[in-house]
Coordinates of N, CA and C in Angstrom, one line a residue:
M1 N 22.8 -22.8 6.0 CA 21.6 -22.8 5.2 C 22.0 -22.8 3.7
D2 N 21.0 -23.8 2.9 CA 21.4 -23.5 1.4 C 21.1 -22.3 0.8
K3 N 22.1 -21.7 0.2 CA 21.8 -20.4 -0.5 C 20.7 -20.4 -1.6
N4 N 20.4 -21.5 -2.0 CA 19.2 -21.6 -2.9 C 18.0 -21.4 -2.2
V5 N 17.9 -21.9 -1.0 CA 16.6 -21.7 -0.3 C 16.5 -20.2 0.1
V6 N 17.4 -19.5 0.5 CA 17.2 -18.2 0.7 C 16.9 -17.4 -0.6
D7 N 17.5 -17.5 -1.3 CA 17.1 -16.9 -2.7 C 15.6 -17.0 -3.2
N8 N 15.0 -18.1 -2.8 CA 13.6 -18.5 -3.2 C 12.6 -17.9 -2.2
I9 N 13.0 -17.3 -1.2 CA 12.1 -16.9 -0.1 C 11.4 -15.3 -0.8
N10 N 10.3 -15.3 -0.7 CA 9.5 -14.1 -1.3 C 9.6 -13.1 -0.2
P11 N 10.0 -11.9 0.1 CA 9.9 -10.9 1.2 C 8.6 -10.7 1.4
W12 N 7.7 -10.9 0.5 CA 6.2 -10.3 1.1 C 5.4 -11.6 1.7
D13 N 6.0 -12.9 1.6 CA 5.3 -13.9 2.4 C 4.9 -13.5 3.9
C14 N 5.5 -12.9 4.6 CA 5.4 -12.6 6.0 C 4.3 -11.5 6.2
F15 N 3.9 -11.0 5.2 CA 2.8 -10.1 5.4 C 1.4 -10.5 5.0
P16 N 0.3 -10.4 6.0 CA -0.8 -10.9 5.6 C -1.8 -10.2 4.6
I17 N -1.6 -8.8 4.6 CA -2.3 -8.0 3.5 C -1.3 -7.5 2.5
I18 N -1.5 -7.8 1.2 CA -0.8 -7.5 0.1 C -1.7 -7.0 -1.0
T19 N -1.5 -5.6 -1.6 CA -2.0 -5.0 -2.7 C -1.0 -4.5 -3.6
R20 N -1.4 -4.5 -4.8 CA -0.2 -4.0 -5.9 C -0.8 -2.7 -6.7
E21 N 0.2 -1.9 -6.8 CA -0.3 -0.9 -7.7 C 0.8 -0.6 -8.8
K22 N 0.1 0.0 -9.9 CA 1.1 0.4 -11.1 C 1.1 1.9 -11.2
V23 N 2.2 2.3 -11.3 CA 2.4 3.9 -11.1 C 1.8 4.2 -12.4
R24 N 0.9 5.3 -12.2 CA 0.2 5.9 -13.4 C 0.9 7.5 -13.7
W25 N 0.6 7.8 -15.0 CA 1.2 9.1 -15.3 C 0.9 10.4 -14.4
R26 N -0.4 10.3 -13.8 CA -0.8 11.2 -12.9 C 0.0 11.0 -11.6
D27 N 0.5 10.3 -11.3 CA 1.6 9.8 -10.1 C 2.9 10.8 -10.1
L28 N 3.1 11.0 -11.5 CA 4.6 11.6 -11.4 C 4.9 13.0 -11.4
D29 N 5.9 13.3 -11.0 CA 6.1 14.9 -11.0 C 6.7 15.4 -12.2
S30 N 7.3 16.6 -12.2 CA 7.7 17.2 -13.6 C 9.2 16.5 -13.8
Y31 N 9.8 15.7 -12.7 CA 11.1 15.2 -13.2 C 10.9 13.7 -13.6
G32 N 9.5 13.3 -13.7 CA 9.3 11.9 -14.2 C 9.5 10.7 -13.3
H33 N 9.5 11.2 -11.9 CA 9.4 10.0 -10.9 C 8.3 10.5 -10.0
I34 N 7.9 9.3 -9.0 CA 6.7 9.6 -8.2 C 7.0 10.7 -7.5
N35 N 5.7 11.5 -7.3 CA 5.6 12.6 -6.6 C 5.6 12.2 -5.2
N36 N 6.4 12.8 -4.2 CA 6.5 12.4 -2.8 C 4.9 12.2 -2.2
S37 N 4.2 13.0 -2.4 CA 2.8 12.9 -1.8 C 2.0 11.6 -2.3
V38 N 2.1 11.2 -3.4 CA 1.6 10.2 -3.9 C 1.6 9.0 -3.3
Y39 N 2.9 8.7 -2.5 CA 3.0 7.5 -1.8 C 2.1 7.4 -0.7
F40 N 1.5 8.6 -0.2 CA 0.6 8.3 0.9 C -0.8 8.0 0.5
N41 N -1.2 8.0 -1.0 CA -2.2 7.6 -1.7 C -2.0 6.0 -1.7
Y42 N -0.8 5.6 -2.0 CA -0.5 4.2 -2.2 C -0.7 3.7 -0.7
F43 N -0.3 4.2 0.5 CA -0.6 3.8 1.8 C -2.0 3.7 2.3
E44 N -2.6 4.5 1.4 CA -4.3 4.4 1.8 C -4.9 3.2 1.0
Q45 N -4.5 2.9 -0.1 CA -4.6 1.6 -0.8 C -4.4 0.4 0.0
G46 N -3.2 0.6 0.7 CA -3.0 -0.6 1.6 C -3.8 -0.5 3.1
R47 N -4.2 0.5 3.4 CA -5.1 0.6 4.3 C -6.6 0.0 4.1
I48 N -7.2 0.4 3.0 CA -8.4 -0.2 2.5 C -8.3 -1.6 2.5
A49 N -7.2 -2.2 1.6 CA -7.1 -3.4 1.6 C -7.0 -4.2 2.9
Y50 N -6.6 -3.5 3.9 CA -6.5 -4.0 5.5 C -7.7 -4.1 5.9
F51 N -8.5 -3.1 5.8 CA -10.1 -3.0 6.3 C -10.9 -4.0 5.7
E52 N -10.6 -4.1 4.5 CA -11.6 -5.2 3.7 C -11.2 -6.7 4.2
K53 N -10.1 -7.0 4.7 CA -9.9 -8.2 5.2 C -10.1 -8.4 6.7
I54 N -10.8 -7.6 7.2 CA -11.0 -7.8 8.8 C -12.5 -8.3 8.7
P55 N -12.6 -9.7 8.9 CA -14.1 -10.0 9.1 C -15.1 -9.3 10.0
E56 N -14.6 -9.1 11.2 CA -15.2 -8.6 12.2 C -15.8 -7.0 11.7
L57 N -14.9 -6.4 11.4 CA -15.2 -5.1 10.7 C -16.4 -5.1 9.6
L58 N -16.0 -6.0 8.8 CA -17.1 -6.2 7.7 C -18.6 -6.4 8.1
K59 N -18.5 -7.4 9.3 CA -19.9 -7.6 9.8 C -20.5 -6.4 10.5
V60 N -19.9 -5.5 11.1 CA -20.2 -4.1 11.5 C -20.9 -3.3 10.7
L61 N -19.8 -3.3 9.5 CA -20.4 -2.3 8.4 C -21.6 -2.8 7.5
E62 N -21.6 -4.2 7.3 CA -23.0 -4.7 6.9 C -24.2 -4.5 7.5
K63 N -24.0 -4.6 8.9 CA -25.0 -4.3 9.7 C -25.4 -2.9 9.8
K64 N -24.6 -2.0 9.6 CA -25.0 -0.7 9.6 C -25.2 -0.3 8.3
G65 N -25.3 -0.8 7.3 CA -25.7 -0.7 6.1 C -24.6 -0.1 5.1
G66 N -23.3 -0.2 5.4 CA -22.1 0.3 4.6 C -21.2 1.0 5.4
T67 N -20.6 2.0 4.8 CA -19.4 2.4 5.5 C -19.7 3.9 6.1
S68 N -21.0 4.4 6.0 CA -21.3 5.6 6.3 C -21.0 5.9 7.8
D69 N -21.5 4.9 8.6 CA -21.4 5.1 10.0 C -20.0 4.8 10.6
F70 N -18.9 4.2 9.7 CA -17.8 4.1 10.3 C -16.8 5.0 10.1
V71 N -16.0 5.4 10.9 CA -15.0 6.6 11.0 C -13.6 6.0 11.5
T72 N -12.7 6.2 10.7 CA -11.3 6.1 11.0 C -10.4 7.4 11.1
I73 N -9.5 7.4 12.1 CA -8.6 8.5 12.1 C -7.3 8.2 11.9
L74 N -6.6 8.8 11.1 CA -5.4 8.4 11.0 C -4.5 9.6 11.7
I75 N -3.8 9.3 12.8 CA -3.2 10.2 13.8 C -1.9 10.7 13.1
K76 N -1.0 9.8 12.6 CA 0.3 10.2 12.0 C 0.6 9.3 11.0
T77 N 1.3 9.7 9.9 CA 1.9 9.0 9.1 C 3.2 9.7 8.5
E78 N 4.0 8.9 7.9 CA 5.3 9.3 7.7 C 6.0 8.5 6.6
A79 N 6.9 9.0 5.9 CA 7.7 7.8 4.9 C 9.2 8.4 4.9
Q80 N 10.1 7.3 4.9 CA 11.3 7.6 4.6 C 11.6 7.1 3.0
F81 N 12.0 7.9 2.2 CA 12.1 7.5 0.8 C 13.5 7.0 0.7
K82 N 13.5 5.5 0.1 CA 14.7 4.8 -0.3 C 15.2 5.2 -1.6
S83 N 14.2 5.3 -2.6 CA 14.5 5.2 -3.9 C 13.4 5.8 -4.6
Q84 N 13.5 6.3 -6.0 CA 12.6 6.8 -6.8 C 11.9 5.8 -7.5
G85 N 10.5 6.1 -7.8 CA 9.5 5.3 -8.5 C 9.3 5.9 -10.0
Y86 N 9.1 5.1 -11.0 CA 8.9 5.7 -12.3 C 7.5 5.1 -13.0
L87 N 7.1 5.6 -14.1 CA 6.0 5.3 -14.8 C 6.0 3.8 -15.0
N88 N 5.1 3.1 -14.7 CA 4.6 1.7 -15.0 C 5.4 0.7 -13.9
D89 N 6.1 1.4 -13.1 CA 6.6 0.5 -12.0 C 5.6 -0.2 -11.3
K90 N 5.7 -1.3 -10.9 CA 4.8 -2.2 -10.2 C 5.2 -2.3 -8.7
L91 N 4.4 -1.7 -7.8 CA 4.5 -1.4 -6.4 C 3.9 -2.5 -5.6
V92 N 4.6 -2.7 -4.6 CA 3.7 -3.9 -3.6 C 3.5 -3.1 -2.4
I93 N 2.3 -3.1 -2.0 CA 2.1 -2.5 -0.7 C 1.7 -3.6 0.3
A94 N 2.5 -3.9 1.4 CA 2.2 -5.0 2.4 C 2.1 -4.5 3.7
I95 N 1.2 -5.1 4.4 CA 0.9 -4.8 5.8 C 1.1 -5.9 6.6

C-alpha cells in the first residue's frame, strides 16, 4: 500500500459520532494537567452528542415534551490514561 495514502487517513473517520472539546482552566489540577476526574466529563459530552444523533430517540423525547421523562443509567465507566492533557489542548471525543 502507498505510504502517502496511509498517512492521509484520519483516525476519526471510522467513528459516526465526533465532538471536540478545548481544555479549560477549570479542567486542570494543581500540576497544570487535566484532572483525572474531568475526563469523565468529556465522556459525558460524547454521550450527549450520541443521544442527539439518534433519530428515534429524538422523536420519543419530542413526543414526551423534552428530556424530563427520559432516563439513562450509566452502569460502569473506566479510563486508561495514556498521556497528560494541558490547557488549550484540543480533544476529540469519538464514539
